[in-house]
Short mmCIF file of C-alpha atoms in Angstrom, two decimals:
data_model
loop_
_atom_site.label_atom_id
_atom_site.label_comp_id
_atom_site.label_asym_id
_atom_site.label_seq_id
_atom_site.Cartn_x
_atom_site.Cartn_y
_atom_site.Cartn_z
CA MET A 141 7.75 -18.82 -4.01
CA LYS A 142 10.31 -16.20 -4.82
CA GLY A 143 7.73 -14.26 -6.76
CA VAL A 144 5.41 -13.79 -3.83
CA ALA A 145 6.38 -10.33 -2.69
CA LEU A 146 6.87 -9.06 -6.20
CA ILE A 147 3.43 -10.14 -7.29
CA ILE A 148 1.81 -8.64 -4.25
CA GLN A 149 3.55 -5.36 -4.90
CA ILE A 150 2.09 -5.04 -8.35
CA GLY A 151 -1.17 -3.97 -6.86
CA ALA A 152 -4.87 -4.23 -7.12
CA GLU A 153 -5.09 -3.82 -10.85
CA GLN A 154 -3.08 -6.98 -11.20
CA HIS A 155 -4.55 -8.83 -8.27
CA SER A 156 -4.46 -11.61 -10.74
CA HIS A 157 -4.87 -15.25 -11.13
CA ALA A 158 -1.12 -15.54 -10.59
CA HIS A 159 -1.54 -13.83 -7.24
CA ASP A 160 -4.29 -16.23 -6.31
CA GLU A 161 -2.08 -19.13 -7.22
CA THR A 162 0.75 -17.72 -5.14
CA ILE A 163 -1.49 -17.54 -2.13
CA GLN A 164 -2.72 -21.06 -2.69
CA THR A 165 0.80 -22.36 -3.07
CA ALA A 166 2.05 -20.62 0.05
CA VAL A 167 -0.84 -21.83 2.16
CA ALA A 168 -0.49 -25.37 0.87
CA GLU A 169 3.24 -25.37 1.46
CA TYR A 170 3.47 -23.74 4.87
CA SER A 171 0.17 -24.00 6.72
CA ALA A 172 0.87 -27.42 8.23
CA MET A 173 4.31 -26.38 9.51
CA LEU A 174 3.02 -23.10 10.88
CA TYR A 175 0.12 -24.89 12.52
CA ARG A 176 2.48 -27.29 14.27
CA ILE A 177 4.61 -24.43 15.54
CA ALA A 178 1.57 -22.51 16.74
CA PHE A 179 0.20 -25.62 18.37
CA HIS A 180 3.46 -26.03 20.27
CA GLN A 181 3.01 -22.51 21.56
CA LEU A 182 -0.72 -22.48 22.21
CA ARG A 183 -1.62 -26.13 22.80
CA SER A 184 -5.01 -25.54 21.27
CA ALA A 185 -6.15 -26.47 17.79
CA ALA A 186 -8.55 -23.54 17.38
CA ASP A 187 -6.02 -21.00 18.64
CA ALA A 188 -3.26 -22.45 16.49
CA GLU A 189 -5.47 -22.06 13.43
CA ASP A 190 -6.15 -18.45 14.34
CA ALA A 191 -2.43 -17.78 14.75
CA VAL A 192 -1.64 -19.33 11.38
CA GLN A 193 -4.28 -17.30 9.58
CA SER A 194 -3.10 -14.18 11.31
CA THR A 195 0.43 -14.99 10.14
CA PHE A 196 -0.68 -15.34 6.54
CA VAL A 197 -2.50 -12.03 6.75
CA LYS A 198 0.77 -10.45 7.92
CA TRP A 199 2.57 -12.18 5.10
CA LEU A 200 0.12 -10.72 2.63
CA GLU A 201 0.62 -7.26 4.08
CA ARG A 202 4.40 -7.45 3.90
CA LYS A 203 5.81 -5.09 1.34
CA ALA A 204 9.50 -5.90 1.23
CA PRO A 205 10.44 -8.83 -0.98
CA PHE A 206 12.03 -11.94 0.43
CA ASP A 207 15.63 -12.67 -0.47
CA SER A 208 14.97 -16.34 -0.88
CA GLU A 209 12.58 -19.11 -0.05
CA ASP A 210 14.56 -19.82 3.12
CA HIS A 211 14.23 -16.19 4.11
CA GLN A 212 10.49 -16.37 3.62
CA LYS A 213 10.20 -19.59 5.58
CA ALA A 214 12.21 -18.17 8.47
CA TRP A 215 10.09 -15.03 8.43
CA LEU A 216 6.90 -17.09 8.57
CA ILE A 217 8.25 -19.11 11.50
CA ARG A 218 9.23 -15.98 13.41
CA THR A 219 5.88 -14.39 12.69
CA VAL A 220 3.78 -17.36 13.74
CA ILE A 221 5.72 -17.55 17.00
CA SER A 222 5.15 -13.84 17.48
CA ARG A 223 1.44 -14.12 16.69
CA SER A 224 1.11 -17.03 19.09
CA ARG A 225 2.79 -15.08 21.86
CA HIS A 226 0.58 -12.14 21.07
CA LEU A 227 -2.43 -14.40 21.47
CA LEU A 228 -1.11 -15.77 24.74
CA ASP A 229 -0.58 -12.24 26.01
CA SER A 230 -4.03 -11.11 24.96
CA ALA A 231 -6.72 -10.24 27.42
CA TRP A 232 -8.61 -13.30 26.26
CA PHE A 233 -5.95 -15.69 27.49
CA ARG A 234 -5.10 -13.78 30.63
CA ARG A 235 -8.71 -13.71 31.68
CA THR A 236 -9.73 -17.21 30.82
CA VAL A 237 -7.20 -19.16 32.78
CA PRO A 238 -9.83 -20.57 35.13
CA LEU A 239 -11.64 -22.22 32.24
CA ASP A 240 -8.46 -23.41 30.60
CA THR A 241 -7.53 -25.33 33.69
CA LEU A 242 -10.68 -27.38 33.54
CA PRO A 243 -10.33 -31.10 32.94
CA GLU A 244 -11.92 -32.77 29.94
CA ASP A 245 -11.62 -29.81 27.68
CA THR A 246 -14.03 -30.74 24.93
CA ALA A 247 -13.18 -27.73 22.82
CA ALA A 248 -9.42 -28.16 22.60
CA PRO A 249 -8.49 -31.72 21.77
CA ASP A 250 -5.83 -33.26 23.94
CA PRO A 251 -2.67 -33.61 21.88
CA GLY A 252 -1.94 -37.04 23.33
CA ASN A 253 -0.04 -38.76 26.06
CA GLY A 254 3.27 -39.47 24.43
CA VAL A 255 6.49 -37.60 23.97
CA LEU A 256 4.65 -34.73 22.33
CA ASP A 257 2.59 -34.33 25.45
CA GLU A 258 5.79 -34.12 27.49
CA VAL A 259 7.23 -31.57 25.08
CA LEU A 260 4.08 -29.48 25.36
CA ARG A 261 4.61 -29.30 29.11
CA LEU A 262 7.91 -27.50 28.58
CA PRO A 263 8.10 -23.71 28.71
CA PRO A 264 7.18 -22.21 25.32
CA LYS A 265 10.70 -21.18 24.35
CA LEU A 266 12.00 -24.67 24.96
CA ARG A 267 9.15 -26.20 23.00
CA THR A 268 9.95 -24.09 19.98
CA ALA A 269 13.62 -24.98 20.09
CA VAL A 270 12.80 -28.68 20.37
CA TYR A 271 10.37 -28.51 17.48
CA LEU A 272 12.71 -26.65 15.15
CA TYR A 273 15.66 -28.87 16.00
CA TYR A 274 14.07 -32.28 16.20
CA TYR A 275 11.24 -32.00 13.74
CA GLU A 276 12.19 -29.37 11.19
CA GLY A 277 15.81 -30.45 11.34
CA TYR A 278 17.27 -26.99 11.67
CA LYS A 279 20.83 -26.63 12.97
CA VAL A 280 21.53 -24.62 16.09
CA LYS A 281 22.97 -21.84 13.99
CA GLU A 282 19.86 -21.69 11.83
CA ILE A 283 17.55 -21.69 14.85
CA SER A 284 19.62 -18.91 16.30
CA ARG A 285 19.07 -16.86 13.17
CA ILE A 286 15.36 -17.64 12.94
CA LEU A 287 14.62 -16.83 16.56
CA GLY A 288 16.99 -13.90 16.75
CA VAL A 289 18.86 -15.24 19.75
CA GLY A 290 22.46 -16.30 20.20
CA GLU A 291 23.65 -19.81 19.48
CA PRO A 292 24.55 -20.41 23.16
CA THR A 293 20.97 -19.55 24.04
CA VAL A 294 19.62 -22.10 21.59
CA GLN A 295 22.06 -24.72 22.88
CA SER A 296 21.05 -23.91 26.42
CA ARG A 297 17.35 -24.25 25.58
CA LEU A 298 17.91 -27.59 23.91
CA ARG A 299 19.99 -28.83 26.80
CA ARG A 300 17.41 -27.76 29.34
CA ALA A 301 14.66 -29.33 27.26
CA ARG A 302 16.53 -32.61 27.02
CA GLU A 303 17.18 -32.66 30.74
CA LYS A 304 13.59 -31.86 31.54
CA LEU A 305 12.14 -34.29 29.05
CA LYS A 306 14.29 -37.09 30.35
CA ILE A 307 13.23 -36.44 33.90
CA GLU A 308 9.56 -36.08 33.10
CA LEU A 309 9.49 -39.13 30.89
CA GLU A 310 11.07 -41.20 33.61
CA ASP A 311 8.51 -39.89 36.06
CA SER A 312 5.68 -40.83 33.79
CA LEU A 313 6.87 -44.37 33.23
CA MET B 149 14.01 -43.33 20.20
CA LYS B 150 12.02 -40.82 22.17
CA MET B 151 12.55 -38.19 19.54
CA GLU B 152 11.42 -40.59 16.85
CA HIS B 153 8.20 -40.97 18.76
CA TYR B 154 8.00 -37.22 19.03
CA GLN B 155 8.44 -36.83 15.29
CA GLN B 156 5.75 -39.39 14.61
CA GLU B 157 3.34 -37.68 16.95
CA VAL B 158 4.05 -34.24 15.56
CA SER B 159 3.49 -35.49 12.04
CA GLN B 160 -0.05 -36.33 13.12
CA LEU B 161 -0.76 -32.72 14.00
CA HIS B 162 -2.85 -31.15 11.30
CA PRO B 163 -5.15 -28.17 11.19
CA GLY B 164 -8.85 -28.83 10.92
CA GLU B 165 -10.67 -30.04 7.89
CA ASP B 166 -10.72 -27.57 4.99
CA PHE B 167 -8.46 -25.21 6.93
CA GLU B 168 -6.31 -24.53 3.91
CA GLN B 169 -9.32 -23.66 1.81
CA ARG B 170 -10.70 -21.38 4.50
CA THR B 171 -7.35 -19.65 4.80
CA ILE B 172 -7.01 -19.21 1.06
CA SER B 173 -10.52 -17.75 0.90
CA LEU B 174 -9.64 -15.39 3.71
CA LEU B 175 -6.48 -14.18 1.99
CA LEU B 176 -8.17 -13.75 -1.35
CA ARG B 177 -10.71 -11.55 0.36
CA GLN B 178 -8.02 -9.17 1.53
CA LYS B 179 -8.43 -6.24 -0.77
CA PRO B 180 -5.18 -4.80 -1.97
CA VAL B 181 -5.46 -1.04 -2.05
CA VAL B 182 -2.84 0.63 -4.18
CA ARG B 183 -1.84 4.09 -3.26
CA PRO B 184 -1.05 5.93 -6.44
CA ILE B 185 2.47 6.61 -5.27
CA ARG B 186 3.69 7.69 -8.68
CA ARG B 187 0.88 10.18 -9.06
CA ARG B 188 1.46 11.37 -5.53
CA TRP B 189 5.12 11.99 -6.27
CA ILE B 190 4.22 13.86 -9.41
CA ALA B 191 1.68 15.92 -7.49
CA ALA B 192 4.24 16.60 -4.78
CA ALA B 193 6.82 17.67 -7.34
CA ALA B 194 4.28 19.94 -8.99
CA ALA B 195 3.36 21.42 -5.64
CA ILE B 196 7.02 22.08 -4.85
CA CYS B 197 7.47 23.76 -8.22
CA ALA B 198 4.40 25.88 -7.68
CA ALA B 199 5.59 26.86 -4.22
CA ALA B 200 9.03 27.70 -5.59
CA ALA B 201 7.45 29.82 -8.33
CA ALA B 202 5.34 31.66 -5.81
CA LEU B 203 8.39 32.24 -3.62
CA ALA B 204 10.36 33.49 -6.59
CA LEU B 205 7.66 35.95 -7.47
CA TRP B 206 7.47 37.08 -3.85
CA ILE B 207 11.24 37.75 -3.62
CA GLY B 208 11.26 39.56 -6.95
CA ILE B 209 12.73 37.19 -9.51
CA PRO B 210 11.46 38.45 -12.90
CA ALA B 211 8.65 36.56 -14.43
CA ALA B 212 10.76 36.42 -17.59
CA ALA B 213 12.89 33.86 -15.86
CA PRO B 214 10.34 31.16 -15.39
CA ILE B 215 11.11 28.18 -13.34
CA HIS B 216 10.80 25.29 -15.70
CA PRO B 217 9.24 22.21 -14.26
CA PRO B 218 11.40 19.17 -14.76
CA GLU B 219 10.68 17.24 -17.89
CA THR B 220 10.69 14.09 -15.89
CA SER B 221 8.94 13.85 -12.62
CA ALA B 222 10.64 13.35 -9.33
CA ALA B 223 9.09 9.94 -9.23
CA GLU B 224 10.81 8.99 -12.46
CA THR B 225 14.22 10.39 -11.64
CA ASN B 226 14.18 9.36 -8.02
CA PRO B 227 11.83 6.47 -7.74
CA PRO B 228 10.97 5.34 -4.28
CA ALA B 229 13.22 2.66 -2.92
CA THR B 230 10.43 0.16 -3.01
CA ALA B 231 7.95 -0.40 -5.78
CA PRO B 232 4.42 0.92 -5.40
CA ALA B 233 3.03 -0.96 -2.49
CA ALA B 234 -0.22 -2.78 -2.31
CA GLU B 235 -1.69 -2.19 1.09
CA THR B 236 -4.01 -4.82 2.28
CA GLU B 237 -7.11 -4.03 4.16
CA VAL B 238 -6.76 -5.54 7.58
CA LEU B 239 -9.58 -7.49 9.02
CA GLN B 240 -10.07 -6.54 12.61
CA GLU B 241 -10.80 -10.02 13.81
CA VAL B 242 -10.84 -13.25 11.98
CA PHE B 243 -12.57 -16.25 13.36
CA THR B 244 -12.93 -19.34 11.29
CA ALA B 245 -13.84 -22.15 13.59
CA LYS B 246 -16.56 -24.51 12.61
CA LEU B 247 -20.03 -23.41 13.39
CA ARG B 248 -22.03 -25.61 15.64
CA LEU B 249 -24.96 -23.48 16.64
CA SER B 250 -27.50 -25.00 14.36
CA GLY B 251 -25.60 -28.16 13.62
CA PRO B 252 -25.05 -31.10 15.89
CA PRO B 253 -24.75 -30.45 19.62
CA ASN B 254 -21.45 -30.25 21.41
CA ASP B 255 -19.70 -33.37 22.62
CA GLU B 256 -21.81 -33.44 25.75
CA GLY B 257 -25.09 -33.09 23.93
CA TRP B 258 -25.74 -29.39 24.50
CA ASN B 259 -27.23 -27.30 21.77
CA TRP B 260 -28.40 -23.70 21.68
CA VAL B 261 -31.72 -22.33 20.57
CA TYR B 262 -32.29 -18.69 19.75
CA HIS B 263 -35.41 -16.91 20.97
CA LEU B 264 -35.07 -13.57 19.30
CA THR B 265 -38.27 -11.66 19.77
CA PRO B 266 -40.16 -10.47 22.80
CA GLU B 267 -42.96 -12.76 21.71
CA GLU B 268 -40.59 -15.66 21.79
CA GLY B 269 -38.49 -14.60 24.71
CA GLY B 270 -40.38 -12.17 26.86
CA GLN B 271 -39.07 -8.70 27.51
CA GLU B 272 -35.69 -9.59 26.12
CA GLY B 273 -34.79 -12.35 23.74
CA TYR B 274 -32.52 -15.05 24.96
CA ILE B 275 -30.45 -18.00 23.90
CA GLU B 276 -31.45 -21.21 25.50
CA ALA B 277 -29.14 -24.12 26.17
CA VAL B 278 -30.89 -27.41 25.55
CA LYS B 279 -29.89 -30.98 26.25
CA GLY B 280 -32.66 -33.51 26.21
CA ASP B 281 -35.21 -32.32 28.72
CA LYS B 282 -32.73 -29.99 30.39
CA LYS B 283 -32.92 -26.39 29.29
CA PHE B 284 -32.08 -23.01 30.71
CA ARG B 285 -31.52 -19.47 29.59
CA PHE B 286 -27.92 -19.28 28.64
CA MET B 287 -27.61 -15.71 27.34
CA THR B 288 -29.58 -12.52 27.07
CA ILE B 289 -30.11 -11.01 23.64
CA PHE B 290 -30.17 -7.26 23.95
CA ASP B 291 -30.08 -6.06 20.37
CA VAL B 292 -30.97 -7.28 16.91
CA VAL B 293 -29.83 -5.19 13.95
CA GLU B 294 -30.81 -5.79 10.35
CA GLY B 295 -27.92 -5.74 7.91
CA VAL B 296 -27.77 -3.16 5.15
CA PRO B 297 -26.17 -4.08 1.80
CA ASP B 298 -22.87 -2.22 1.45
CA GLY B 299 -23.00 -2.24 -2.35
CA GLU B 300 -19.96 -4.48 -2.63
CA GLY B 301 -21.62 -7.74 -1.84
CA GLY B 302 -21.26 -7.35 1.90
CA TRP B 303 -23.51 -6.19 4.68
CA ASP B 304 -23.09 -3.41 7.21
CA PHE B 305 -24.65 -3.45 10.63
CA PRO B 306 -25.34 0.18 11.50
CA GLY B 307 -24.09 1.31 14.87
CA LYS B 308 -22.18 -1.88 15.54
CA GLY B 309 -18.91 -1.19 13.77
CA LEU B 310 -19.07 -4.53 12.03
CA SER B 311 -19.58 -5.59 8.46
CA LEU B 312 -20.00 -8.99 6.98
CA ILE B 313 -17.90 -9.15 3.86
CA ARG B 314 -18.21 -12.78 3.02
CA TRP B 315 -20.55 -15.54 3.95
CA ARG B 316 -19.23 -19.02 3.63
CA ASP B 317 -22.40 -20.52 2.39
CA ASP B 318 -22.03 -24.23 2.36
CA GLY B 319 -25.37 -25.36 3.51
CA ALA B 320 -27.86 -25.26 6.27
CA ALA B 321 -25.27 -26.10 8.90
CA ASN B 322 -24.03 -22.55 8.66
CA GLU B 323 -27.21 -20.76 9.45
CA TYR B 324 -25.45 -18.63 12.02
CA VAL B 325 -22.07 -17.21 12.60
CA CYS B 326 -20.93 -15.93 15.95
CA GLY B 327 -18.23 -13.81 17.37
CA TYR B 328 -17.41 -12.13 20.57
CA ASP B 329 -15.73 -9.00 21.64
CA TYR B 330 -12.40 -9.80 23.25
CA PRO B 331 -11.99 -6.59 25.24
CA THR B 332 -15.32 -6.98 26.93
CA TYR B 333 -14.80 -10.60 27.81
CA SER B 334 -13.91 -11.21 31.39
CA ILE B 335 -14.49 -13.76 34.05
CA ARG B 336 -15.81 -10.89 36.12
CA THR B 337 -17.72 -8.78 33.68
CA GLY B 338 -19.10 -11.52 31.51
CA CYS B 339 -19.12 -11.44 27.77
CA ILE B 340 -20.77 -9.41 25.09
CA GLY B 341 -20.89 -11.22 21.82
CA TRP B 342 -22.80 -11.43 18.63
CA SER B 343 -24.17 -13.83 16.11
CA ILE B 344 -25.15 -13.25 12.52
CA GLN B 345 -28.10 -15.04 11.10
CA LYS B 346 -29.45 -15.33 7.61
CA HIS B 347 -32.73 -13.54 7.63
CA ASP B 348 -35.29 -12.49 5.08
CA GLY B 349 -32.91 -12.60 2.14
CA GLY B 350 -30.22 -10.76 4.09
CA PHE B 351 -28.55 -10.98 7.44
CA ARG B 352 -29.15 -9.73 10.91
CA LEU B 353 -26.78 -9.29 13.81
CA ILE B 354 -27.80 -10.54 17.21
CA GLU B 355 -25.96 -9.08 20.18
CA TYR B 356 -25.96 -10.96 23.40
CA ARG B 357 -24.35 -11.02 26.78
CA PHE B 358 -23.77 -13.53 29.43
CA GLY B 359 -21.86 -13.99 32.59
CA PHE B 360 -19.66 -16.57 34.07
CA ILE B 361 -19.65 -18.58 37.20
CA GLN B 362 -18.67 -16.49 40.13
CA GLU B 363 -15.21 -17.42 41.21
CA ASN B 364 -15.40 -19.08 44.61
CA ASN B 365 -18.93 -17.78 44.83
CA GLU B 366 -17.56 -14.47 45.94
CA THR B 367 -19.82 -11.47 45.85
CA PRO B 368 -19.37 -9.76 42.51
CA PRO B 369 -18.11 -6.22 42.59
CA GLU B 370 -20.09 -3.14 41.84
CA GLU B 371 -19.09 -1.99 38.39
CA ASN B 372 -20.18 1.21 36.76
CA GLY B 373 -22.85 1.67 39.32
CA GLU B 374 -24.55 -1.48 38.32
CA ASN B 375 -24.68 -4.59 40.31
CA TRP B 376 -22.97 -7.19 38.21
CA PRO B 377 -25.51 -10.01 38.38
CA VAL B 378 -28.24 -7.58 37.48
CA ALA B 379 -26.34 -6.06 34.59
CA TYR B 380 -25.37 -9.45 33.31
CA GLY B 381 -28.36 -11.39 34.41
CA PHE B 382 -27.00 -14.75 33.50
CA THR B 383 -24.22 -15.14 35.95
CA PHE B 384 -24.74 -18.36 37.77
CA SER B 385 -23.79 -19.54 41.14
CA GLU B 386 -23.11 -23.18 41.72
CA GLN B 387 -26.40 -23.47 43.57
CA GLU B 388 -28.36 -21.93 40.73
CA LEU B 389 -26.83 -24.31 38.26
CA ALA B 390 -27.51 -27.23 40.52
CA ALA B 391 -31.14 -26.18 40.62
CA VAL B 392 -31.41 -26.85 36.90
CA GLY B 393 -29.36 -30.01 37.14
CA ILE B 394 -26.10 -28.76 35.70
CA GLU B 395 -22.66 -29.28 37.16
CA VAL B 396 -20.42 -26.24 37.33
CA GLU B 397 -17.79 -27.95 35.23
CA GLU B 398 -20.36 -28.93 32.64
CA TYR B 399 -21.57 -25.36 32.41
CA ALA B 400 -18.04 -24.10 32.03
CA ARG B 401 -17.27 -26.61 29.29
CA MET B 402 -20.48 -25.70 27.55
CA THR B 403 -19.59 -22.03 27.71
CA LYS B 404 -16.17 -22.70 26.40
CA ASP B 405 -17.55 -24.79 23.56
CA PHE B 406 -19.86 -21.95 22.70
CA LEU B 407 -16.97 -19.53 22.56
CA ARG B 408 -14.57 -21.87 20.87
CA TYR B 409 -16.74 -23.47 18.27
CA ASN B 410 -19.47 -20.99 17.64
CA LYS B 411 -17.16 -18.50 16.15
CA LEU B 412 -17.34 -16.77 12.89
CA ASP B 413 -17.69 -18.75 9.74
CA GLY B 414 -18.10 -15.71 7.57
CA ILE B 415 -15.57 -12.93 7.37
CA MET B 416 -16.07 -9.70 9.22
CA ARG B 417 -14.40 -6.40 9.34
#
């Protein structure tokens, strides 16, 4: 993956098979993770897919090379969160709240009724922290770097999420 | 234990079928455009030299003391910090959801039938929602534009600011693609959208509009001098929907399915 930016920078004349393979590798490696992050933000399968594709388009446009695979992964995570927020802030979302509140949403599959469902009820920032910590296995320090916030903020988000999840799970039992 | 459950549930989250392939196809269609940075630097250096020569002549430096251009260009001695960049052509909107217009109906059994021509649809064409023996005019079609080959394998739609650059042709189920214009979408102003249909060896763009249920049945506002229900003639009240045997919630879900699922399955710019 380290060759991604370099290959892209070579240009159209060498928009080569190697480039195609790089794209295929990146999509295969990261699309599921990015989808899960976007889904945590957007709670909609179709919107999460849009956010992931938008993220890959940004990735393709990026000119500066990545320092490492970890750097690239962190950049992709930040970008998919940003694209998801952008989508949430868009006129589309702001204006379609009445439809989104409808029961039995046939277009956006319900994620389920378990712990994930409880996590998805958290505020978006808490959801992301929970996902990165509990699913991706990132340390607080790493999450802090990825999200561009201080470590105390990450710790606070995780603490609040834990408190809220505990309460809501007890309520639902 | 709870977090173990969470991890198990999250691991079940996957994008839709063939999402990876659709994404790869999308990215491969991004056309890298290389600016000839090196040549630009050389041209800039040459221009600077020429300007300096002209200035020298103007201030009286003898022509016998020519200003020699550098043997190596500025680009070679002072290369840009980054390598020549490939700029990708940005697609304005990318929709890739599965098409359901001419495929199976939505989960509640609704399908949509296009009536494009005045002969088929009266003064204006329309899109009809059909479920068993229930049917009603769902949208108004107000323009149909034939696509013009763009010479690069795509199709332009004159006057619409849209081009089809790739058609994901995987069978009859993808007879249409659809999109909609985000900025014009509104619970108050309705929606202007478009579909693209294979037609006569090419493609044609079908532009449509529709309205939404009036919130709380309130009187819609006057907008742009036009009365809203007249301008967007398919804005339903609860009573009107009831007259054709449709629940408000069912209509709303149908509308949302149309917007969610009947999105683009080709690539536009």
